Tab-separated table of C-alpha atoms and ligand atoms in Angstrom:
chain	number	residue	atom	x	y	z
A	1	MET	CA	17.194	33.096	54.282
A	2	ARG	CA	16.005	29.889	56.692
A	3	VAL	CA	15.069	28.228	53.296
A	4	ALA	CA	18.110	29.052	51.672
A	5	THR	CA	20.465	27.930	54.435
A	6	LEU	CA	18.345	24.665	54.240
A	7	LEU	CA	18.737	24.277	50.760
A	8	VAL	CA	21.983	24.516	50.563
A	9	VAL	CA	22.704	21.867	53.100
A	10	ALA	CA	20.473	19.620	51.414
A	11	VAL	CA	22.887	19.686	47.951
A	12	ALA	CA	26.398	19.877	50.065
A	13	SER	CA	25.172	16.258	51.884
A	14	ALA	CA	23.903	14.911	47.861
A	15	ALA	CA	27.364	15.975	46.176
A	16	SER	CA	29.133	14.425	49.376
A	17	ALA	CA	27.328	10.970	48.980
A	18	GLY	CA	29.093	11.323	45.497
A	19	ILE	CA	25.701	12.340	43.795
A	20	HIS	CA	26.248	14.665	40.954
A	21	ALA	CA	23.665	17.184	38.689
A	22	ARG	CA	23.407	16.145	35.134
A	23	THR	CA	21.328	16.736	32.327
A	24	PRO	CA	20.950	13.526	30.293
A	25	ASP	CA	21.969	15.118	26.773
A	26	ALA	CA	24.828	17.141	27.048
A	27	SER	CA	27.931	15.336	28.587
A	28	ASP	CA	27.058	11.642	26.920
A	29	PRO	CA	29.139	11.017	23.737
A	30	ALA	CA	27.286	10.616	20.636
A	31	LEU	CA	26.652	7.479	19.194
A	32	PRO	CA	27.949	6.651	16.011
A	33	LEU	CA	24.870	4.919	14.476
A	34	LEU	CA	22.661	8.140	15.529
A	35	GLN	CA	25.289	10.386	13.883
A	36	LEU	CA	25.026	8.157	10.654
A	37	ILE	CA	21.147	7.834	10.649
A	38	ALA	CA	21.064	11.704	10.982
A	39	ALA	CA	22.945	12.587	8.592
A	40	ASP	CA	21.656	9.963	6.117
A	41	VAL	CA	18.135	12.295	6.177
A	42	ARG	CA	17.798	14.597	2.823
A	43	ALA	CA	15.724	17.376	2.139
A	44	ASP	CA	15.829	16.430	-1.531
A	45	GLU	CA	14.055	13.091	-0.520
A	46	LEU	CA	11.394	14.825	1.367
A	47	ARG	CA	10.738	17.617	-1.332
A	48	ALA	CA	10.619	14.840	-4.230
A	49	THR	CA	8.043	13.058	-1.988
A	50	ILE	CA	5.818	16.031	-1.044
A	51	THR	CA	5.773	16.975	-4.897
A	52	GLN	CA	4.597	13.530	-6.196
A	53	LEU	CA	2.060	13.684	-3.162
A	54	VAL	CA	0.748	16.677	-4.361
A	55	ALA	CA	0.502	15.749	-7.957
A	56	PHE	CA	-1.944	12.967	-6.928
A	57	GLY	CA	-4.663	15.991	-6.967
A	58	THR	CA	-6.477	15.627	-3.729
A	59	ARG	CA	-6.107	12.598	-1.224
A	60	HIS	CA	-9.023	13.326	0.680
A	61	THR	CA	-10.515	9.848	2.049
A	62	LEU	CA	-13.917	10.090	0.372
A	63	SER	CA	-11.836	10.737	-3.234
A	64	ASP	CA	-11.099	8.515	-6.256
A	65	THR	CA	-9.576	5.120	-5.456
A	66	GLN	CA	-9.883	3.502	-8.380
A	67	SER	CA	-7.450	6.058	-10.669
A	68	ASN	CA	-4.019	5.499	-10.989
A	69	SER	CA	-3.139	9.279	-11.169
A	70	ARG	CA	-5.268	11.067	-8.782
A	71	GLY	CA	-7.122	10.457	-5.520
A	72	ILE	CA	-6.310	8.961	-2.319
A	73	GLY	CA	-5.903	5.321	-3.852
A	74	ALA	CA	-3.158	6.419	-6.092
A	75	ALA	CA	-1.285	7.942	-3.695
A	76	ARG	CA	-1.372	4.895	-1.356
A	77	ARG	CA	-0.350	2.872	-3.545
A	78	TRP	CA	2.324	4.959	-4.706
A	79	ALA	CA	3.271	5.122	-0.452
A	80	GLN	CA	3.288	1.276	-0.737
A	81	SER	CA	5.370	0.986	-3.797
A	82	ARG	CA	8.177	2.771	-1.830
A	83	PHE	CA	8.060	0.841	1.440
A	84	GLU	CA	8.483	-1.951	-1.925
A	85	GLU	CA	11.175	-0.537	-3.450
A	86	PHE	CA	13.079	-0.022	0.218
A	87	SER	CA	12.357	-3.285	0.788
A	88	ARG	CA	13.961	-4.584	-1.836
A	89	ALA	CA	17.099	-2.980	-1.245
A	90	CYS	CA	17.377	-4.394	2.080
A	91	GLY	CA	16.610	-7.929	1.300
A	92	GLY	CA	13.055	-8.247	1.998
A	93	CYS	CA	13.530	-6.333	5.529
A	94	LEU	CA	10.065	-4.524	5.525
A	95	GLN	CA	6.648	-6.722	5.408
A	96	ILE	CA	4.044	-4.510	4.175
A	97	ASP	CA	0.369	-4.954	5.109
A	98	THR	CA	-2.998	-2.533	4.406
A	99	PRO	CA	-5.358	-3.194	6.959
A	100	GLU	CA	-8.762	-1.829	6.073
A	101	GLN	CA	-12.236	-1.026	7.597
A	102	SER	CA	-15.418	-0.309	5.980
A	103	VAL	CA	-16.735	2.708	8.134
A	104	SER	CA	-19.313	5.435	8.431
A	105	GLY	CA	-19.966	8.677	10.260
A	106	GLU	CA	-20.712	12.369	10.646
A	107	ARG	CA	-17.991	13.036	8.087
A	108	ILE	CA	-18.360	9.908	6.441
A	109	PRO	CA	-22.548	9.732	5.046
A	110	LYS	CA	-21.989	6.412	3.232
A	111	PRO	CA	-19.628	3.314	3.999
A	112	SER	CA	-16.421	3.954	2.567
A	113	GLN	CA	-12.890	2.145	2.880
A	114	ILE	CA	-10.144	3.243	5.483
A	115	VAL	CA	-7.041	1.885	4.468
A	116	ASP	CA	-3.488	2.211	6.291
A	117	VAL	CA	-0.154	1.440	4.642
A	118	LEU	CA	2.449	-0.100	7.478
A	119	ALA	CA	5.631	-0.973	6.652
A	120	ILE	CA	6.822	-3.508	9.367
A	121	GLN	CA	10.702	-3.753	10.183
A	122	ARG	CA	11.187	-6.827	12.234
A	123	GLY	CA	13.260	-6.677	15.506
A	124	THR	CA	16.654	-8.927	15.780
A	125	SER	CA	16.172	-9.592	19.510
A	126	ASP	CA	13.068	-8.293	20.794
A	127	PRO	CA	10.467	-8.664	17.987
A	128	ASP	CA	7.202	-7.546	20.116
A	129	ARG	CA	8.618	-4.203	21.515
A	130	VAL	CA	7.192	-1.610	18.725
A	131	ILE	CA	8.307	1.559	17.916
A	132	VAL	CA	5.788	3.618	15.503
A	133	ILE	CA	5.916	6.809	13.269
A	134	SER	CA	2.792	7.936	11.509
A	135	GLY	CA	1.505	10.704	9.498
A	136	HIS	CA	-1.950	10.989	7.727
A	137	ILE	CA	-2.228	10.863	3.625
A	138	ASP	CA	-5.216	12.136	3.012
A	139	SER	CA	-5.585	15.844	2.270
A	140	ARG	CA	-8.882	18.187	2.694
A	141	VAL	CA	-10.080	21.824	1.741
A	142	ARG	CA	-12.092	24.165	3.589
A	143	ASP	CA	-15.239	21.902	3.331
A	144	VAL	CA	-14.189	18.792	4.568
A	145	MET	CA	-16.827	16.727	2.569
A	146	ASP	CA	-15.543	18.080	-0.584
A	147	ALA	CA	-13.800	15.388	-2.001
A	148	SER	CA	-12.951	16.248	-5.551
A	149	SER	CA	-11.344	19.975	-5.607
A	150	ASP	CA	-7.498	19.766	-5.254
A	151	ALA	CA	-6.571	19.415	-1.458
A	152	PRO	CA	-2.714	19.290	-2.347
A	153	GLY	CA	-1.953	18.857	1.474
A	154	ALA	CA	1.746	19.642	1.462
A	155	ASP	CA	1.796	20.348	4.808
A	156	ASP	CA	-1.118	18.602	6.568
A	157	ASP	CA	0.055	16.214	6.084
A	158	GLY	CA	2.348	15.709	3.273
A	159	SER	CA	5.029	16.869	5.344
A	160	GLY	CA	4.075	14.066	8.127
A	161	THR	CA	3.764	11.319	4.990
A	162	ALA	CA	7.080	12.263	3.993
A	163	ALA	CA	9.038	11.850	7.178
A	164	VAL	CA	7.111	8.550	7.486
A	165	ILE	CA	8.466	7.798	4.284
A	166	GLU	CA	12.312	9.084	4.774
A	167	ALA	CA	12.399	7.512	8.085
A	168	ALA	CA	11.629	4.062	6.259
A	169	ARG	CA	13.967	4.745	3.791
A	170	VAL	CA	16.939	5.481	6.083
A	171	LEU	CA	16.232	2.937	8.952
A	172	SER	CA	15.684	0.068	6.477
A	173	LYS	CA	19.751	-0.105	5.942
A	174	HIS	CA	20.092	-0.371	9.266
A	175	LYS	CA	19.151	-3.633	11.819
A	176	PHE	CA	17.666	-2.966	15.203
A	177	ASN	CA	16.572	-5.216	18.521
A	178	ALA	CA	13.239	-4.087	18.417
A	179	THR	CA	10.601	-3.813	15.527
A	180	LEU	CA	9.664	-0.375	13.767
A	181	VAL	CA	6.573	0.305	11.823
A	182	TYR	CA	6.040	2.779	9.492
A	183	ALA	CA	3.136	4.102	9.065
A	184	VAL	CA	1.128	6.026	6.591
A	185	LEU	CA	-2.838	6.467	7.834
A	186	SER	CA	-5.625	7.846	5.874
A	187	GLY	CA	-9.128	9.202	7.366
A	188	GLU	CA	-7.781	11.570	10.019
A	189	GLU	CA	-9.511	14.450	8.741
A	190	GLN	CA	-12.625	12.322	8.512
A	191	GLY	CA	-12.154	11.668	12.419
A	192	LEU	CA	-9.078	10.053	12.972
A	193	TYR	CA	-10.011	6.534	11.310
A	194	GLY	CA	-6.785	5.634	10.489
A	195	GLY	CA	-5.262	5.773	14.134
A	196	LYS	CA	-7.940	4.082	15.310
A	197	LEU	CA	-7.255	1.177	12.785
A	198	LEU	CA	-3.509	1.414	13.414
A	199	ALA	CA	-4.335	0.991	17.547
A	200	GLN	CA	-6.446	-1.981	16.187
A	201	TYR	CA	-3.700	-3.364	14.420
A	202	ALA	CA	-1.441	-3.016	17.136
A	203	HIS	CA	-3.910	-4.672	19.620
A	204	ASP	CA	-4.895	-7.447	17.290
A	205	HIS	CA	-0.925	-8.170	16.482
A	206	HIS	CA	0.090	-8.059	20.312
A	207	TRP	CA	2.636	-5.702	19.956
A	208	THR	CA	4.233	-3.637	22.930
A	209	VAL	CA	4.236	-0.169	22.016
A	210	GLU	CA	6.700	1.469	23.417
A	211	ALA	CA	6.213	4.731	21.596
A	212	ALA	CA	4.699	6.323	18.951
A	213	LEU	CA	5.412	9.588	16.636
A	214	ASN	CA	2.505	11.066	15.212
A	215	ASN	CA	3.975	13.527	12.814
A	216	ASP	CA	1.448	16.131	11.385
A	217	ILE	CA	2.143	19.433	9.942
A	218	VAL	CA	5.487	19.289	9.734
A	219	GLY	CA	7.174	21.640	7.359
A	220	ASN	CA	6.404	24.904	7.628
A	221	THR	CA	8.310	27.962	9.329
A	222	LEU	CA	6.226	31.091	8.668
A	223	GLY	CA	3.282	31.991	10.805
A	224	THR	CA	0.492	33.493	9.696
A	225	ASN	CA	1.452	36.355	11.626
A	226	GLY	CA	5.137	36.482	9.649
A	227	ILE	CA	7.266	35.522	12.645
A	228	LYS	CA	9.558	32.821	11.230
A	229	ASP	CA	10.814	29.599	13.314
A	230	ALA	CA	12.968	26.827	11.738
A	231	THR	CA	14.556	25.991	15.036
A	232	HIS	CA	12.301	24.479	17.171
A	233	VAL	CA	9.838	21.661	16.965
A	234	ARG	CA	6.550	21.182	19.259
A	235	VAL	CA	5.901	17.897	20.648
A	236	PHE	CA	2.929	17.482	22.454
A	237	SER	CA	2.167	15.059	25.237
A	238	GLU	CA	-0.189	13.994	27.250
A	239	GLY	CA	-0.136	14.713	31.249
A	240	THR	CA	-2.326	11.793	33.089
A	241	ARG	CA	-2.967	8.856	31.013
A	242	SER	CA	-6.425	8.009	29.284
A	243	THR	CA	-6.139	4.972	30.580
A	244	GLU	CA	-5.973	5.626	34.230
A	245	THR	CA	-8.564	4.589	36.197
A	246	PRO	CA	-10.230	6.263	39.092
A	247	GLU	CA	-8.086	4.555	42.010
A	248	GLN	CA	-5.286	4.997	39.752
A	249	ALA	CA	-6.069	8.872	39.421
A	250	THR	CA	-6.805	9.069	43.508
A	251	ARG	CA	-3.196	7.609	44.321
A	252	ARG	CA	-1.391	9.721	41.115
A	253	ARG	CA	-3.260	13.250	42.875
A	254	TYR	CA	-1.709	12.716	45.942
A	255	ASN	CA	1.699	11.436	45.271
A	256	GLY	CA	2.349	12.848	41.895
A	257	GLY	CA	2.660	11.527	38.537
A	258	GLU	CA	0.668	14.597	36.499
A	259	VAL	CA	3.587	15.068	34.547
A	260	ASP	CA	5.065	11.799	34.213
A	261	SER	CA	2.941	9.780	31.663
A	262	PRO	CA	5.144	7.508	29.554
A	263	ALA	CA	4.100	9.894	26.647
A	264	ARG	CA	5.708	12.799	28.326
A	265	ASN	CA	8.854	11.005	29.177
A	266	LEU	CA	9.094	10.106	25.905
A	267	ALA	CA	8.768	13.748	24.667
A	268	ARG	CA	11.615	14.432	27.106
A	269	TYR	CA	13.521	11.579	26.026
A	270	ILE	CA	13.227	13.049	22.383
A	271	SER	CA	14.438	17.039	23.531
A	272	GLY	CA	17.635	15.120	25.006
A	273	LEU	CA	18.136	13.644	21.669
A	274	ALA	CA	17.706	16.851	19.458
A	275	ASN	CA	19.861	18.429	21.807
A	276	ARG	CA	22.877	16.041	21.443
A	277	TYR	CA	22.523	14.970	17.899
A	278	LEU	CA	21.071	18.313	15.438
A	279	LYS	CA	22.843	21.782	15.728
A	280	ASN	CA	20.606	24.679	16.295
A	281	PHE	CA	17.551	22.678	16.407
A	282	SER	CA	15.429	21.827	19.633
A	283	VAL	CA	12.055	20.474	21.035
A	284	ARG	CA	9.611	22.450	22.750
A	285	MET	CA	7.310	20.392	24.918
A	286	VAL	CA	3.973	21.046	25.050
A	287	TYR	CA	2.339	19.581	28.176
A	288	ARG	CA	-1.170	19.049	26.116
A	289	THR	CA	-2.141	16.141	24.111
A	290	ASP	CA	-2.803	18.137	21.067
A	291	ARG	CA	-3.160	21.592	19.903
A	292	TYR	CA	-6.123	23.371	21.998
A	293	ASN	CA	-9.200	21.642	21.177
A	294	ARG	CA	-7.336	19.808	18.061
A	295	GLY	CA	-6.599	16.356	17.603
A	296	GLY	CA	-4.840	13.703	15.883
A	297	ASP	CA	-3.495	10.238	15.198
A	298	GLN	CA	-2.206	9.779	18.483
A	299	VAL	CA	-5.358	10.277	20.007
A	300	PRO	CA	-6.375	7.252	19.409
A	301	MET	CA	-3.087	5.379	20.236
A	302	LEU	CA	-2.975	7.002	23.446
A	303	ALA	CA	-6.611	5.938	24.000
A	304	ALA	CA	-5.513	2.362	23.615
A	305	GLY	CA	-2.732	3.016	26.572
A	306	TYR	CA	0.073	3.502	24.136
A	307	PRO	CA	2.683	6.022	24.932
A	308	ALA	CA	2.292	8.614	22.179
A	309	VAL	CA	3.282	12.038	20.925
A	310	ARG	CA	2.657	14.431	18.310
A	311	PHE	CA	5.380	16.433	16.456
A	312	THR	CA	4.040	19.745	14.943
A	313	GLU	CA	5.978	22.799	13.383
A	314	ALA	CA	6.712	25.556	16.115
A	315	ILE	CA	4.558	27.975	14.112
A	316	GLU	CA	1.551	27.296	12.171
A	317	ASN	CA	0.220	29.019	8.940
A	318	TYR	CA	-3.547	28.748	8.962
A	319	THR	CA	-4.246	30.525	5.630
A	320	ARG	CA	-2.556	27.283	4.782
A	321	GLU	CA	-4.552	24.515	6.656
A	322	HIS	CA	-7.751	23.245	5.545
A	323	GLU	CA	-8.167	26.116	3.121
A	324	ASP	CA	-9.041	25.966	-1.023
A	325	VAL	CA	-6.510	27.154	-3.062
A	326	ARG	CA	-6.894	30.420	-4.008
A	327	VAL	CA	-5.632	34.275	-3.769
A	328	GLU	CA	-8.238	36.921	-2.230
A	329	ASN	CA	-7.049	40.215	-1.262
A	330	GLY	CA	-3.321	39.618	-2.347
A	331	THR	CA	-3.168	36.691	0.501
A	332	ARG	CA	-2.702	33.240	-1.100
A	333	TYR	CA	-4.603	30.434	0.728
A	334	GLY	CA	-4.089	26.385	0.311
A	335	ASP	CA	-1.895	23.989	1.480
A	336	VAL	CA	0.583	24.150	-1.616
A	337	LEU	CA	4.340	22.707	-1.898
A	338	ASP	CA	6.388	25.987	-2.153
A	339	ALA	CA	5.151	26.530	1.646
A	340	VAL	CA	7.310	23.565	2.734
A	341	ASP	CA	10.683	24.600	4.281
A	342	PHE	CA	12.548	21.365	3.353
A	343	THR	CA	15.216	22.093	5.170
A	344	TYR	CA	13.556	22.295	8.538
A	345	LEU	CA	11.495	19.102	7.585
A	346	ALA	CA	14.613	17.024	7.244
A	347	GLN	CA	15.528	18.345	10.873
A	348	VAL	CA	11.926	16.965	12.093
A	349	ALA	CA	12.260	13.977	9.886
A	350	ARG	CA	16.132	13.269	10.992
A	351	LEU	CA	14.734	13.927	15.068
A	352	ASN	CA	12.138	11.301	14.278
A	353	ALA	CA	14.747	8.760	12.921
A	354	ILE	CA	17.163	8.472	15.412
A	355	THR	CA	14.363	8.359	18.072
A	356	MET	CA	13.348	5.678	16.660
A	357	ALA	CA	16.894	3.887	16.323
A	358	SER	CA	17.728	5.087	20.028
A	359	LEU	CA	14.554	3.402	21.442
A	360	ALA	CA	14.910	0.378	19.130
A	361	MET	CA	18.596	-0.578	19.671
A	362	ALA	CA	18.119	0.185	23.828
A	363	PRO	CA	16.192	-1.467	25.999
A	364	PRO	CA	12.989	-1.348	27.302
A	365	PRO	CA	12.233	1.019	30.281
A	366	PRO	CA	12.263	-0.897	33.146
A	367	ALA	CA	8.870	-1.958	34.793
A	368	GLN	CA	7.711	-2.328	38.275
A	369	VAL	CA	9.505	0.898	39.279
A	370	LYS	CA	9.101	1.697	43.177
A	371	ILE	CA	9.781	4.173	45.333
A	372	ASP	CA	9.954	3.649	49.299
A	373	GLY	CA	11.514	5.723	52.336
A	374	ALA	CA	8.835	7.371	53.677
A	375	VAL	CA	9.877	8.918	57.399
A	376	SER	CA	13.342	8.092	56.533
A	377	MET	CA	16.325	10.516	54.944
A	378	ASP	CA	16.982	8.020	52.549
A	379	THR	CA	15.198	6.743	49.304
A	380	THR	CA	15.131	3.303	47.504
A	381	VAL	CA	13.933	3.048	43.900
A	382	SER	CA	13.930	-0.383	42.619
A	383	TRP	CA	12.391	-2.249	39.154
A	384	SER	CA	12.408	-5.469	37.754
A	385	ALA	CA	15.231	-6.666	35.599
A	386	VAL	CA	15.350	-6.113	31.814
A	387	PRO	CA	16.703	-8.819	29.416
A	388	GLY	CA	19.456	-7.150	27.292
A	389	ALA	CA	20.281	-4.323	29.952
A	390	ALA	CA	23.868	-3.616	31.090
A	391	SER	CA	23.026	-1.025	33.583
A	392	TYR	CA	20.544	1.109	34.864
A	393	ARG	CA	20.193	4.895	36.037
A	394	VAL	CA	18.212	6.181	39.284
A	395	TRP	CA	16.924	9.850	38.168
A	396	TRP	CA	15.636	12.170	40.048
A	397	ARG	CA	14.385	16.317	39.779
A	398	ASP	CA	12.758	18.720	41.837
A	399	THR	CA	8.885	18.108	41.615
A	400	THR	CA	8.215	21.510	39.997
A	401	ALA	CA	11.439	20.856	37.219
A	402	PRO	CA	10.554	20.053	33.974
A	403	PHE	CA	13.667	17.862	32.926
A	404	TRP	CA	15.310	15.377	34.793
A	405	SER	CA	18.287	16.598	36.341
A	406	ASN	CA	20.104	14.006	38.757
A	407	SER	CA	21.284	10.709	38.137
A	408	GLN	CA	23.308	7.688	39.377
A	409	SER	CA	24.068	4.488	37.585
A	410	VAL	CA	24.480	1.263	38.669
A	411	ASN	CA	25.098	-2.072	37.366
A	412	ASP	CA	23.415	-5.723	37.665
A	413	ALA	CA	21.374	-4.499	40.296
A	414	THR	CA	17.421	-3.928	40.933
A	415	SER	CA	17.187	-1.273	43.172
A	416	LEU	CA	19.661	1.785	44.633
A	417	LYS	CA	19.217	3.376	47.612
A	418	LEU	CA	19.867	7.333	47.459
A	419	LYS	CA	21.388	8.615	50.601
A	420	ASP	CA	20.355	11.745	52.143
A	421	VAL	CA	17.590	12.240	49.307
A	422	ASN	CA	14.359	12.392	50.665
A	423	ILE	CA	11.286	10.816	48.901
A	424	ASP	CA	9.109	13.861	49.934
A	425	ASP	CA	11.476	16.294	47.998
A	426	TRP	CA	11.687	15.138	44.074
A	427	PHE	CA	10.322	12.584	41.610
A	428	PHE	CA	12.153	9.338	40.703
A	429	GLY	CA	12.346	7.816	37.673
A	430	VAL	CA	14.882	4.529	36.415
A	431	SER	CA	16.247	4.140	32.909
A	432	SER	CA	18.041	0.991	31.331
A	433	VAL	CA	21.227	1.269	29.198
A	434	SER	CA	22.393	-0.766	26.752
A	435	LYS	CA	25.665	-2.350	26.549
A	436	ASP	CA	26.712	-0.500	23.988
A	437	GLY	CA	25.405	3.285	25.544
A	438	TYR	CA	21.585	3.917	24.434
A	439	ASP	CA	19.712	4.702	27.302
A	440	SER	CA	15.674	3.761	27.348
A	441	PRO	CA	13.517	6.875	28.113
A	442	VAL	CA	13.110	7.372	31.650
A	443	GLU	CA	9.997	5.283	33.694
A	444	PHE	CA	8.232	7.150	36.521
A	445	PRO	CA	7.017	4.524	39.300
A	446	GLY	CA	3.816	2.966	39.106
A	447	PRO	CA	0.654	2.980	36.484
A	448	ALA	CA	0.885	7.009	36.036
A	449	GLY	CA	4.344	6.166	34.544
A	450	ALA	CA	4.517	2.821	33.306
A	451	PHE	CA	5.460	2.517	29.613
A	452	ASN	CA	4.000	-1.432	29.402
A	453	ALA	CA	0.785	-1.029	31.466
A	454	THR	CA	-2.094	-2.691	30.843
A	455	PRO	CA	-5.105	-0.667	31.740
A	456	GLY	CA	-5.884	-1.224	35.124
A	457	ALA	CA	-4.452	-4.334	35.972
A	458	GLU	CA	-1.410	-3.716	37.336
A	459	ALA	CA	-2.615	-2.571	40.909
A	460	GLU	CA	-1.465	0.013	43.171
A	461	LYS	CA	1.162	-0.817	45.907
B	501	ZN	ZN1	-3.134	16.790	9.739
């Protein structure tokens, strides 16, 4: 009873200070460009892409690279030809690159070429800031070393590859402040080699990767158990960052930040966009880097310090993934085309496209976010000025709440004192907002939450 009374007092005093609880997605007006982009994503385009990918027979990383009709070489060259086609339509707006590396390992017995296909759409005002979408073009059957059997890989990961190509088709018609990268990766099934190559490429080209959206298994809606879910997509995000130093970990354990890595605040941002722009479709955030004990190409990006998340369908069908195409005791096995729900995949692709557009139109999140106010009734939140930001929003939420719930806008300042909001009781963050209304993701204070952090370089305050 005592506790309840105190809570009411706290809320009442916050309200009297002109602070209102709000959700980031419900009350904001929809931005016309994002609506246009969502409407332009088409299920029939996605179907045509996966139909072609399946027609290459197998896209196993160690399959034939010379043939123009079968194997991963043919598939890669076809993906590249799609990017070239989009680039011709936008006056050469896509720069296409095919980084490659000879690798060998447990699942690659003799040195083999891993080749990624990248299409790069340079930002107009902020070209070093990069938003990536990725999917893996390689496929497999039950035996991960079987490079010759038919491995249609319609869902794993024809679906993610199709989402990448569709994002390129739709977004290349528009111009953005930041750079967009469309990445078709290889070697995932043999050991995330294409993702490692992408992370290396990003590092070598001095990209400031604000977000990497990895799409892997995003087109199935019927679970192995017969349960259907066509209205959610899972977004997996790491909790504490892969690049956290022991000193940073010690401070974070003490003050919090376990659930506020940039990847996780990116997941919250994506969830907000789904609620705002997509009907009957929402994000199920999962507080994990990937499915339990499994991996994907977002992992090497996280290891390099880049905020990255994984999109995966809400419910998987394990008779489809990594299986030989066959019928056994009346059950169909194999990752075949007709198991893909293209209407659903279009929703996932839409969410990726509007996320990329929104991030690339918004300013970057503020850096150097700090909070002060110990032994005080008030909290002061401060940050560095962001070029291109017209205003900022300071956010706070209960320490056990999954989503940011309270915010206050401020123009033209780099700090805000929140009266009667006690620093001990809330988590805080800041987003930046462009003059035309695009929000950045929310950045949590310190190294635990920094979007643009050089591992270990940002000193603890
Ligand atoms: Zn996969």
